[in-house]
Tab-separated table of C-alpha atoms in Angstrom:
chain	number	residue	atom	x	y	z
A	172	UNK	CA	-29.551	-31.561	12.360
A	173	UNK	CA	-31.881	-30.160	15.019
A	174	UNK	CA	-33.663	-33.516	15.328
A	175	UNK	CA	-30.378	-35.344	15.925
A	176	UNK	CA	-29.291	-32.819	18.526
A	177	UNK	CA	-32.692	-33.202	20.201
A	178	UNK	CA	-32.084	-36.961	20.355
A	179	UNK	CA	-28.684	-36.332	21.958
A	180	UNK	CA	-30.316	-33.902	24.392
A	181	UNK	CA	-33.005	-36.454	25.272
A	182	UNK	CA	-30.480	-39.152	26.137
A	183	UNK	CA	-28.251	-36.611	27.910
A	184	UNK	CA	-31.160	-35.409	30.049
A	185	UNK	CA	-31.989	-38.975	31.077
A	186	UNK	CA	-28.331	-39.651	31.847
A	187	UNK	CA	-28.233	-36.369	33.792
A	188	UNK	CA	-30.959	-37.628	36.109
A	189	UNK	CA	-29.212	-40.961	36.623
A	190	UNK	CA	-25.787	-39.367	37.049
A	191	UNK	CA	-27.162	-36.893	39.549
A	192	UNK	CA	-28.853	-39.668	41.495
A	193	UNK	CA	-25.659	-41.715	41.332
A	194	UNK	CA	-23.651	-38.883	42.870
A	195	UNK	CA	-26.427	-37.148	44.775
A	196	UNK	CA	-25.747	-39.188	47.886
A	197	UNK	CA	-22.889	-36.916	48.864
A	198	UNK	CA	-25.141	-33.867	48.492
A	199	UNK	CA	-28.160	-35.319	50.274
A	200	UNK	CA	-26.026	-36.614	53.126
A	201	UNK	CA	-24.026	-33.379	53.363
A	202	UNK	CA	-26.115	-32.025	56.275
A	203	UNK	CA	-25.229	-35.275	58.087
A	204	UNK	CA	-21.602	-35.526	56.982
A	205	UNK	CA	-20.961	-31.903	58.021
A	206	UNK	CA	-22.789	-32.269	61.338
A	207	UNK	CA	-20.401	-32.757	64.304
A	208	UNK	CA	-22.890	-35.239	65.781
A	209	UNK	CA	-21.974	-37.768	63.071
A	210	UNK	CA	-18.550	-36.781	61.727
A	211	UNK	CA	-17.011	-35.064	64.709
A	212	UNK	CA	-14.674	-32.710	62.853
A	213	UNK	CA	-13.680	-31.299	59.495
A	214	UNK	CA	-10.684	-33.608	59.772
A	215	UNK	CA	-12.980	-36.658	59.585
A	216	UNK	CA	-14.636	-35.236	56.492
A	217	UNK	CA	-11.093	-34.835	55.197
A	218	UNK	CA	-10.564	-38.580	55.744
A	219	UNK	CA	-13.713	-39.254	53.711
A	220	UNK	CA	-12.385	-37.012	50.945
A	221	UNK	CA	-9.132	-38.988	50.917
A	222	UNK	CA	-11.096	-42.245	50.610
A	223	UNK	CA	-12.898	-40.860	47.564
A	224	UNK	CA	-9.583	-39.641	46.178
A	225	UNK	CA	-8.017	-43.079	46.555
A	226	UNK	CA	-10.957	-45.027	45.084
A	227	UNK	CA	-11.356	-42.627	42.167
A	228	UNK	CA	-7.684	-43.023	41.301
A	229	UNK	CA	-7.686	-46.800	41.657
A	230	UNK	CA	-10.874	-47.201	39.624
A	231	UNK	CA	-8.936	-46.237	36.497
A	232	UNK	CA	-6.283	-48.821	37.305
A	233	UNK	CA	-8.908	-51.511	37.850
A	234	UNK	CA	-10.506	-50.865	34.440
A	235	UNK	CA	-7.225	-49.991	32.609
A	236	UNK	CA	-9.132	-48.441	29.675
A	237	UNK	CA	-11.063	-51.637	28.978
A	238	UNK	CA	-14.465	-49.951	29.396
A	239	UNK	CA	-13.734	-47.416	26.636
A	240	UNK	CA	-12.303	-50.151	24.419
A	241	UNK	CA	-15.381	-52.358	24.842
A	242	UNK	CA	-17.696	-49.469	24.003
A	243	UNK	CA	-15.729	-48.579	20.874
A	244	UNK	CA	-15.425	-52.074	19.375
A	245	UNK	CA	-19.006	-52.877	20.299
A	246	UNK	CA	-20.005	-50.492	17.477
A	247	UNK	CA	-17.436	-51.114	14.776
A	248	UNK	CA	-18.658	-54.500	13.573
A	249	UNK	CA	-15.110	-55.809	13.259
A	250	UNK	CA	-15.836	-58.530	15.833
A	251	UNK	CA	-18.981	-60.129	17.210
A	252	UNK	CA	-20.445	-57.998	19.982
A	253	UNK	CA	-20.724	-61.018	22.300
A	254	UNK	CA	-17.047	-61.833	21.823
A	255	UNK	CA	-15.990	-58.225	22.433
A	256	UNK	CA	-17.926	-57.938	25.684
A	257	UNK	CA	-17.078	-61.403	26.993
A	258	UNK	CA	-13.369	-60.951	26.318
A	259	UNK	CA	-13.246	-57.513	27.917
A	260	UNK	CA	-15.312	-58.637	30.902
A	261	UNK	CA	-12.967	-61.503	31.715
A	262	UNK	CA	-9.968	-59.218	31.410
A	263	UNK	CA	-11.464	-56.786	33.930
A	264	UNK	CA	-12.392	-59.563	36.384
A	265	UNK	CA	-8.868	-61.021	36.355
A	266	UNK	CA	-7.314	-57.607	36.985
A	267	UNK	CA	-9.825	-56.777	39.738
A	268	UNK	CA	-9.066	-60.009	41.594
A	269	UNK	CA	-5.316	-59.390	41.451
A	270	UNK	CA	-5.471	-55.738	42.532
A	271	UNK	CA	-7.939	-56.354	45.362
A	272	UNK	CA	-5.669	-59.043	46.832
A	273	UNK	CA	-2.698	-56.651	46.654
A	274	UNK	CA	-4.653	-53.844	48.355
A	275	UNK	CA	-5.859	-56.181	51.091
A	276	UNK	CA	-2.387	-57.521	51.861
A	277	UNK	CA	-0.650	-54.135	51.843
A	278	UNK	CA	-3.457	-52.164	53.513
A	279	UNK	CA	-1.380	-50.911	56.498
A	280	UNK	CA	1.368	-49.555	54.252
A	281	UNK	CA	-1.145	-47.913	51.910
A	282	UNK	CA	-2.989	-46.470	54.905
A	283	UNK	CA	0.198	-44.681	55.920
A	284	UNK	CA	0.707	-43.294	52.397
A	285	UNK	CA	-2.882	-42.161	51.792
A	286	UNK	CA	-4.085	-41.134	55.257
A	287	UNK	CA	-0.887	-40.735	57.233
A	288	UNK	CA	-1.214	-43.751	59.559
A	289	UNK	CA	-1.244	-47.569	59.547
A	290	UNK	CA	-4.452	-47.617	61.644
A	291	UNK	CA	-6.378	-46.696	58.493
A	292	UNK	CA	-5.879	-50.203	57.057
A	293	UNK	CA	-9.593	-51.040	57.370
A	294	UNK	CA	-10.468	-48.095	55.123
A	295	UNK	CA	-8.113	-49.449	52.464
A	296	UNK	CA	-9.551	-52.978	52.709
A	297	UNK	CA	-13.134	-51.758	52.450
A	298	UNK	CA	-12.102	-49.637	49.476
A	299	UNK	CA	-10.614	-52.744	47.831
A	300	UNK	CA	-13.961	-54.520	48.118
A	301	UNK	CA	-15.844	-51.533	46.715
A	302	UNK	CA	-13.428	-51.243	43.798
A	303	UNK	CA	-13.761	-54.958	43.025
A	304	UNK	CA	-17.560	-54.931	42.860
A	305	UNK	CA	-17.769	-51.540	41.125
A	306	UNK	CA	-15.259	-52.306	38.373
A	307	UNK	CA	-17.166	-55.462	37.408
A	308	UNK	CA	-20.637	-54.112	38.182
A	309	UNK	CA	-20.209	-51.038	35.991
A	310	UNK	CA	-19.513	-53.047	32.815
A	311	UNK	CA	-23.189	-53.926	32.135
A	312	UNK	CA	-23.918	-50.202	31.986
A	313	UNK	CA	-21.773	-50.129	28.828
A	314	UNK	CA	-24.285	-52.448	27.160
A	315	UNK	CA	-27.182	-50.230	28.186
A	316	UNK	CA	-25.342	-47.166	26.847
A	317	UNK	CA	-24.416	-48.878	23.580
A	318	UNK	CA	-28.013	-49.975	23.042
A	319	UNK	CA	-29.230	-46.464	24.012
A	320	UNK	CA	-31.427	-47.936	26.735
A	321	UNK	CA	-31.037	-44.773	28.750
A	322	UNK	CA	-34.229	-45.218	30.778
A	323	UNK	CA	-33.204	-48.675	31.988
A	324	UNK	CA	-29.694	-47.338	32.630
A	325	UNK	CA	-31.142	-44.568	34.763
A	326	UNK	CA	-33.499	-46.916	36.593
A	327	UNK	CA	-30.609	-49.012	37.870
A	328	UNK	CA	-28.611	-45.933	38.850
A	329	UNK	CA	-31.580	-44.535	40.766
A	330	UNK	CA	-32.176	-47.911	42.409
A	331	UNK	CA	-28.600	-48.075	43.618
A	332	UNK	CA	-28.852	-44.519	44.918
A	333	UNK	CA	-31.956	-45.309	46.981
A	334	UNK	CA	-30.335	-48.441	48.388
A	335	UNK	CA	-27.115	-46.661	49.315
A	336	UNK	CA	-29.048	-43.776	50.860
A	337	UNK	CA	-30.970	-46.162	53.119
A	338	UNK	CA	-27.760	-47.960	54.096
A	339	UNK	CA	-26.009	-44.640	54.827
A	340	UNK	CA	-28.816	-43.567	57.113
A	341	UNK	CA	-28.588	-46.874	58.958
A	342	UNK	CA	-24.806	-46.934	59.320
A	343	UNK	CA	-24.188	-43.220	59.945
A	344	UNK	CA	-27.344	-41.794	61.528
A	345	UNK	CA	-28.750	-44.808	63.391
A	346	UNK	CA	-25.599	-46.767	64.242
A	347	UNK	CA	-23.121	-43.829	64.327
A	348	UNK	CA	-20.371	-45.683	62.448
A	349	UNK	CA	-18.875	-42.543	60.873
A	350	UNK	CA	-16.572	-42.868	57.861
A	351	UNK	CA	-16.343	-46.651	58.313
A	352	UNK	CA	-20.139	-46.855	58.117
A	353	UNK	CA	-20.184	-44.877	54.875
A	354	UNK	CA	-17.810	-47.403	53.320
A	355	UNK	CA	-19.793	-50.408	54.567
A	356	UNK	CA	-22.925	-48.906	52.995
A	357	UNK	CA	-21.064	-48.388	49.720
A	358	UNK	CA	-19.673	-51.933	49.762
A	359	UNK	CA	-23.080	-53.571	50.259
A	360	UNK	CA	-24.699	-51.391	47.579
A	361	UNK	CA	-21.896	-52.220	45.115
A	362	UNK	CA	-22.382	-55.953	45.651
A	363	UNK	CA	-26.170	-55.803	45.192
A	364	UNK	CA	-25.740	-53.634	42.074
A	365	UNK	CA	-23.461	-56.297	40.563
A	366	UNK	CA	-25.962	-59.091	41.242
A	367	UNK	CA	-28.954	-57.097	39.955
A	368	UNK	CA	-27.293	-56.388	36.597
A	369	UNK	CA	-26.240	-59.971	35.870
A	370	UNK	CA	-29.366	-60.856	33.814
A	371	UNK	CA	-28.750	-57.959	31.417
A	372	UNK	CA	-25.307	-59.156	30.433
A	373	UNK	CA	-25.759	-62.943	30.363
A	374	UNK	CA	-26.407	-62.926	26.609
A	375	UNK	CA	-23.110	-61.162	25.943
A	376	UNK	CA	-21.171	-63.239	28.460
A	377	UNK	CA	-21.925	-66.238	26.270
A	378	UNK	CA	-19.365	-65.021	23.769
A	379	UNK	CA	-15.916	-66.511	23.291
A	380	UNK	CA	-12.709	-65.235	24.866
A	381	UNK	CA	-10.420	-64.416	21.952
A	382	UNK	CA	-6.762	-63.524	22.204
A	383	UNK	CA	-6.872	-61.278	19.104
A	384	UNK	CA	-9.811	-59.312	20.503
A	385	UNK	CA	-8.114	-58.940	23.886
A	386	UNK	CA	-4.986	-57.651	22.176
A	387	UNK	CA	-7.068	-55.173	20.158
A	388	UNK	CA	-8.866	-53.976	23.285
A	389	UNK	CA	-5.549	-53.568	25.099
A	390	UNK	CA	-4.004	-51.592	22.238
A	391	UNK	CA	-6.929	-49.184	22.360
A	392	UNK	CA	-7.494	-49.164	26.109
A	393	UNK	CA	-4.006	-49.103	27.611
A	394	UNK	CA	-3.111	-45.694	26.118
A	395	UNK	CA	-6.230	-44.425	27.881
A	396	UNK	CA	-4.930	-45.647	31.272
A	397	UNK	CA	-2.115	-43.077	31.577
A	398	UNK	CA	-4.601	-40.523	30.301
A	399	UNK	CA	-7.048	-41.525	33.020
A	400	UNK	CA	-4.389	-41.402	35.707
A	401	UNK	CA	-3.280	-37.972	34.502
A	402	UNK	CA	-6.892	-36.772	34.559
A	403	UNK	CA	-7.330	-38.139	38.076
A	404	UNK	CA	-4.183	-36.259	39.073
A	405	UNK	CA	-5.934	-33.080	37.978
A	406	UNK	CA	-9.115	-34.107	39.746
A	407	UNK	CA	-7.800	-35.337	43.094
A	408	UNK	CA	-4.174	-34.325	43.667
A	409	UNK	CA	-5.302	-31.122	45.383
A	410	UNK	CA	-6.922	-33.190	48.144
A	411	UNK	CA	-3.842	-35.301	48.739
A	412	UNK	CA	-1.461	-32.338	48.577
A	413	UNK	CA	-3.699	-30.394	50.939
A	414	UNK	CA	-3.204	-33.094	53.579
A	415	UNK	CA	0.554	-32.701	53.188
A	416	UNK	CA	0.844	-28.920	52.697
A	417	UNK	CA	-2.009	-27.665	54.893
A	418	UNK	CA	-4.081	-29.908	57.187
A	419	UNK	CA	-7.083	-32.225	57.252
A	420	UNK	CA	-9.367	-29.538	58.694
A	421	UNK	CA	-8.837	-27.333	55.640
A	422	UNK	CA	-9.143	-30.429	53.462
A	423	UNK	CA	-12.565	-31.103	54.978
A	424	UNK	CA	-13.622	-27.467	54.467
A	425	UNK	CA	-12.387	-27.495	50.882
A	426	UNK	CA	-13.905	-30.874	50.000
A	427	UNK	CA	-17.373	-30.087	51.349
A	428	UNK	CA	-17.582	-26.895	49.285
A	429	UNK	CA	-15.912	-28.517	46.281
A	430	UNK	CA	-18.848	-30.920	46.179
A	431	UNK	CA	-21.186	-28.021	45.352
A	432	UNK	CA	-18.798	-26.841	42.658
A	433	UNK	CA	-18.868	-30.300	41.132
A	434	UNK	CA	-22.583	-29.976	40.337
A	435	UNK	CA	-21.587	-29.058	36.795
A	436	UNK	CA	-19.458	-32.200	36.647
A	437	UNK	CA	-22.693	-34.198	36.911
A	438	UNK	CA	-23.954	-32.476	33.773
A	439	UNK	CA	-20.650	-33.097	31.990
A	440	UNK	CA	-20.590	-36.797	32.894
A	441	UNK	CA	-24.179	-37.234	31.739
A	442	UNK	CA	-23.365	-35.439	28.493
A	443	UNK	CA	-20.247	-37.576	28.008
A	444	UNK	CA	-22.257	-40.788	28.443
A	445	UNK	CA	-24.557	-39.779	25.579
A	446	UNK	CA	-21.959	-37.874	23.531
A	447	UNK	CA	-19.457	-40.607	22.698
A	448	UNK	CA	-21.971	-43.109	21.249
A	449	UNK	CA	-23.688	-40.210	19.463
A	450	UNK	CA	-20.678	-38.731	17.663
A	451	UNK	CA	-19.347	-42.162	16.697
A	452	UNK	CA	-22.717	-43.129	15.233
A	453	UNK	CA	-23.089	-40.033	13.012
A	454	UNK	CA	-19.385	-39.680	12.106
A	455	UNK	CA	-19.945	-40.711	8.470
A	456	UNK	CA	-22.845	-38.344	7.858
A	457	UNK	CA	-22.063	-35.415	5.525
A	458	UNK	CA	-23.240	-32.821	8.058
A	459	UNK	CA	-21.552	-34.440	11.080
A	460	UNK	CA	-19.085	-31.605	11.644
A	461	UNK	CA	-21.842	-28.980	11.576
A	462	UNK	CA	-23.701	-30.977	14.201
A	463	UNK	CA	-20.584	-31.262	16.383
A	464	UNK	CA	-20.084	-27.501	16.146
A	465	UNK	CA	-23.662	-26.699	17.121
A	466	UNK	CA	-23.527	-29.122	20.048
A	467	UNK	CA	-20.503	-27.264	21.438
A	468	UNK	CA	-22.401	-23.971	21.300
A	469	UNK	CA	-25.395	-25.397	23.125
A	470	UNK	CA	-23.234	-27.138	25.696
A	471	UNK	CA	-21.307	-23.933	26.430
A	472	UNK	CA	-24.577	-22.068	26.881
A	473	UNK	CA	-26.081	-24.657	29.226
A	474	UNK	CA	-22.844	-24.892	31.210
A	475	UNK	CA	-22.708	-21.117	31.589
A	476	UNK	CA	-26.279	-21.050	32.874
A	477	UNK	CA	-25.333	-23.616	35.526
A	478	UNK	CA	-22.243	-21.594	36.523
A	479	UNK	CA	-24.213	-18.355	36.901
A	480	UNK	CA	-27.113	-19.928	38.790
A	481	UNK	CA	-24.773	-21.866	41.051
A	482	UNK	CA	-22.464	-18.940	41.779
A	483	UNK	CA	-25.201	-16.451	42.631
A	484	UNK	CA	-27.380	-18.733	44.766
A	485	UNK	CA	-24.932	-20.977	46.606
A	486	UNK	CA	-24.240	-18.618	49.529
A	487	UNK	CA	-27.923	-18.833	50.422
A	488	UNK	CA	-28.451	-22.490	49.577
A	489	UNK	CA	-25.807	-23.722	52.035
A	490	UNK	CA	-27.621	-21.794	54.785
A	491	UNK	CA	-30.994	-23.310	53.899
A	492	UNK	CA	-32.636	-24.325	57.187
A	493	UNK	CA	-33.578	-27.979	57.648
A	494	UNK	CA	-35.584	-29.759	60.363
A	495	UNK	CA	-33.816	-30.227	63.670
A	496	UNK	CA	-32.007	-26.902	63.524
A	497	UNK	CA	-29.651	-28.122	60.824
A	498	UNK	CA	-28.663	-26.394	57.584
A	499	UNK	CA	-27.900	-27.761	54.133
A	500	UNK	CA	-24.208	-27.552	55.018
A	501	UNK	CA	-22.855	-27.351	58.557
A	502	UNK	CA	-22.042	-23.843	59.774
A	503	UNK	CA	-18.356	-24.543	60.261
A	504	UNK	CA	-18.050	-25.169	56.496
A	505	UNK	CA	-19.648	-21.917	55.234
A	506	UNK	CA	-16.318	-20.111	55.025
A	507	UNK	CA	-15.339	-22.109	51.941
A	508	UNK	CA	-18.153	-21.098	49.563
A	509	UNK	CA	-15.861	-18.631	47.779
A	510	UNK	CA	-14.206	-21.511	45.896
A	511	UNK	CA	-17.463	-22.777	44.367
A	512	UNK	CA	-17.702	-20.452	41.304
A	513	UNK	CA	-14.075	-21.249	40.420
A	514	UNK	CA	-14.739	-24.992	40.564
A	515	UNK	CA	-17.890	-24.562	38.470
A	516	UNK	CA	-15.927	-22.772	35.742
A	517	UNK	CA	-13.258	-25.469	35.929
A	518	UNK	CA	-15.839	-28.104	35.052
A	519	UNK	CA	-17.192	-25.946	32.254
A	520	UNK	CA	-13.747	-26.186	30.660
A	521	UNK	CA	-13.748	-29.918	31.308
A	522	UNK	CA	-17.007	-30.082	29.379
A	523	UNK	CA	-15.356	-28.269	26.471
A	524	UNK	CA	-12.544	-30.826	26.644
A	525	UNK	CA	-15.098	-33.641	26.345
A	526	UNK	CA	-16.570	-31.940	23.275
A	527	UNK	CA	-13.136	-31.666	21.684
A	528	UNK	CA	-12.433	-35.416	21.957
A	529	UNK	CA	-14.375	-36.035	18.724
A	530	UNK	CA	-11.430	-36.000	16.339
A	531	UNK	CA	-9.185	-37.967	18.685
A	532	UNK	CA	-11.653	-40.853	18.746
A	533	UNK	CA	-12.706	-40.741	15.108
A	534	UNK	CA	-9.096	-40.617	13.870
A	535	UNK	CA	-8.090	-43.278	16.438
A	536	UNK	CA	-5.494	-41.001	18.052
A	537	UNK	CA	-6.377	-41.838	21.659
A	538	UNK	CA	-2.714	-42.509	22.427
A	539	UNK	CA	-2.152	-38.740	22.271
A	540	UNK	CA	-4.772	-37.932	24.907
A	541	UNK	CA	-2.239	-38.490	27.670
A	542	UNK	CA	-0.287	-35.499	26.338
A	543	UNK	CA	-3.217	-33.166	27.039
A	544	UNK	CA	-4.130	-34.582	30.421
A	545	UNK	CA	-0.462	-35.042	31.325
A	546	UNK	CA	0.235	-31.369	30.643
A	547	UNK	CA	-2.806	-30.423	32.718
A	548	UNK	CA	-1.653	-32.725	35.541
A	549	UNK	CA	1.781	-31.087	35.538
A	550	UNK	CA	0.180	-27.637	35.664
A	551	UNK	CA	-2.069	-28.818	38.488
A	552	UNK	CA	0.689	-30.205	40.698
A	553	UNK	CA	3.037	-27.252	40.153
A	554	UNK	CA	0.228	-24.727	40.669
A	555	UNK	CA	-0.878	-26.425	43.867
A	556	UNK	CA	2.664	-26.600	45.210
A	557	UNK	CA	3.034	-22.845	44.722
A	558	UNK	CA	-0.482	-21.497	45.304
A	559	UNK	CA	-1.695	-23.698	48.152
A	560	UNK	CA	0.898	-22.594	50.765
A	561	UNK	CA	0.331	-18.937	49.817
A	562	UNK	CA	-3.433	-18.775	49.211
A	563	UNK	CA	-4.859	-21.843	50.937
A	564	UNK	CA	-8.040	-23.330	49.520
A	565	UNK	CA	-8.421	-20.496	46.988
A	566	UNK	CA	-5.008	-21.386	45.608
A	567	UNK	CA	-6.117	-25.003	45.197
A	568	UNK	CA	-9.298	-23.892	43.414
A	569	UNK	CA	-7.370	-21.721	40.946
A	570	UNK	CA	-4.908	-24.558	40.327
A	571	UNK	CA	-7.894	-26.701	39.306
A	572	UNK	CA	-9.143	-23.953	36.985
A	573	UNK	CA	-5.754	-23.503	35.299
A	574	UNK	CA	-5.465	-27.253	34.784
A	575	UNK	CA	-8.807	-27.689	33.041
A	576	UNK	CA	-8.194	-24.603	30.922
A	577	UNK	CA	-4.875	-26.045	29.728
A	578	UNK	CA	-6.514	-29.411	29.094
A	579	UNK	CA	-9.274	-27.886	26.956
A	580	UNK	CA	-6.976	-25.585	24.964
A	581	UNK	CA	-4.377	-28.249	24.210
A	582	UNK	CA	-6.862	-30.831	22.911
A	583	UNK	CA	-8.698	-28.139	20.940
A	584	UNK	CA	-5.526	-27.178	19.068
A	585	UNK	CA	-4.685	-30.814	18.317
A	586	UNK	CA	-8.239	-31.724	17.338
A	587	UNK	CA	-8.483	-28.901	14.827
A	588	UNK	CA	-5.296	-30.104	13.137
A	589	UNK	CA	-6.365	-33.718	12.697
A	590	UNK	CA	-10.134	-33.257	12.309
A	591	UNK	CA	-11.126	-29.645	11.661
A	592	UNK	CA	-14.584	-28.659	12.905
A	593	UNK	CA	-16.055	-25.223	12.026
A	594	UNK	CA	-17.066	-24.202	15.543
A	595	UNK	CA	-19.284	-21.151	16.057
A	596	UNK	CA	-16.535	-19.005	17.532
A	597	UNK	CA	-18.472	-15.735	17.695
A	598	UNK	CA	-21.362	-17.253	19.654
A	599	UNK	CA	-19.105	-19.213	22.009
A	600	UNK	CA	-16.879	-16.180	22.504
A	601	UNK	CA	-19.895	-14.055	23.430
A	602	UNK	CA	-20.999	-16.609	26.026
A	603	UNK	CA	-17.557	-16.835	27.651
A	604	UNK	CA	-17.020	-13.055	27.680
A	605	UNK	CA	-20.392	-12.556	29.333
A	606	UNK	CA	-19.580	-15.218	31.922
A	607	UNK	CA	-16.260	-13.517	32.689
A	608	UNK	CA	-17.993	-10.171	33.251
A	609	UNK	CA	-20.633	-11.689	35.510
A	610	UNK	CA	-18.078	-13.496	37.682
A	611	UNK	CA	-15.988	-10.328	37.896
A	612	UNK	CA	-19.038	-8.646	39.415
A	613	UNK	CA	-19.414	-11.570	41.836
A	614	UNK	CA	-15.874	-11.324	43.222
A	615	UNK	CA	-15.298	-7.560	42.923
A	616	UNK	CA	-18.658	-6.212	44.088
A	617	UNK	CA	-19.863	-9.000	46.411
A	618	UNK	CA	-23.470	-8.425	45.274
A	619	UNK	CA	-26.418	-8.585	47.622
A	620	UNK	CA	-29.636	-10.504	47.072
A	621	UNK	CA	-31.251	-7.894	44.806
A	622	UNK	CA	-28.319	-7.547	42.405
A	623	UNK	CA	-27.932	-11.319	42.238
A	624	UNK	CA	-31.589	-11.704	41.262
A	625	UNK	CA	-31.264	-8.956	38.656
A	626	UNK	CA	-28.271	-10.677	37.038
A	627	UNK	CA	-30.038	-14.056	36.986
A	628	UNK	CA	-33.216	-12.605	35.436
A	629	UNK	CA	-31.559	-10.200	32.988
A	630	UNK	CA	-29.016	-12.688	31.604
A	631	UNK	CA	-31.406	-14.700	29.372
A	632	UNK	CA	-33.206	-11.531	28.279
A	633	UNK	CA	-29.889	-10.049	27.186
A	634	UNK	CA	-29.126	-13.069	25.012
A	635	UNK	CA	-32.537	-12.736	23.353
A	636	UNK	CA	-32.210	-8.970	22.869
A	637	UNK	CA	-28.805	-9.348	21.214
A	638	UNK	CA	-30.231	-11.992	18.832
A	639	UNK	CA	-28.001	-14.762	20.033
A	640	UNK	CA	-30.513	-17.398	18.951
A	641	UNK	CA	-31.103	-18.099	15.266
A	642	UNK	CA	-34.381	-18.408	13.418
A	643	UNK	CA	-34.249	-22.193	13.030
A	644	UNK	CA	-33.598	-22.502	16.765
A	645	UNK	CA	-36.687	-20.452	17.588
A	646	UNK	CA	-38.676	-22.557	15.111
A	647	UNK	CA	-37.498	-25.797	16.699
A	648	UNK	CA	-38.271	-24.450	20.182
A	649	UNK	CA	-41.745	-23.387	19.049
A	650	UNK	CA	-42.478	-26.883	17.721
A	651	UNK	CA	-41.303	-28.462	20.954
A	652	UNK	CA	-43.544	-26.175	23.021
A	653	UNK	CA	-46.562	-26.946	20.824
A	654	UNK	CA	-46.041	-30.676	21.338
A	655	UNK	CA	-46.047	-30.213	25.089
């Protein structure tokens, strides 16, 4: 069991690097994006946040669950892998062409809905191009995931990151194109990414388009579409509602700090990329459920470490001095750091949700996933409508936390009914109780540097002293250290 979990951890760690690089652009460019010399106001950063909100939402519509369907039927052996990929690929291309034309033609109207004015039409049209290239260009990554070619997967992600970083510097820093420049950089990088990955999918594109396969993929993938839209409602509705209920300045403040809170999301996405192929592959093993249970314990522990480290260091990290008198995040954004621990915990619960999807996939009950995300979306919208006018950005952060908590609890209850897994409740409970106590200290005491360091150092020692780790875990760790 330990060896299999180590294999999962190896692939997850590689995916973590690639996922971080894929999304690191927003972090690395944050000193620029939050500098008034390049984006003149928090309102402009709010516009950028709305662009990301729109493209994230539309990305699900462009793929309409076809990516998950391709990955699933790639493994099952029911159809030829070439036919599965080729059929799904053509379905995505046709949909991407149609949607991009619609977005281009109705850009002024959509600009009014998303940003509040028809003069934002160019942002919509650039987004349409990005969505077109990304939806098609991301499909070859499914092949690399299915074949567990995580190093090659990461290499392409890192390559795209470097390219987009260079283009961002040119468009934003050198040519001062602002938000428009950021989108042009993204568009060019998306196109080059699509071209670069063509050789790795040509073999599979030689398959036949089959109506029966397309129908099978649709039956699996379409129920995921409402689920994806509901999840995106949880993820991005706070930004859109903040434009309506508060203002773009607060949206910019909230979004810049939210980005730090989403650091744990990078870990969750990387884990998810390795997790789904892993649990499907070992599903028929006699000890599969024990492995799933142990993975949840380890994930909860790692996620908690990230939450504690992030929460107790972020106030100093954002003030980190950089050359040219700049800081890691512009001074006018520092007032929003209080939301970061709440967002980190929110993504910890999202990670638990990802763990709990095992039974839903194995029992082919994906059509029920929309119930869990739909309930969370409803909680999110209602919570934001009430909390945001009363508590501002803190209200939005707590609405996010409540939503992910509901999402995790609801799928956990359902999963245990259809595919019971003997999770290690005492160990997980200990981790979550300790995290609650530590965050209570953070918000109630407002600890200084010394107390923060003490908590960070003492936390792992406490877990060791209370014998949290088992003998076989120490043995496995000892073997790993000897090999290094």
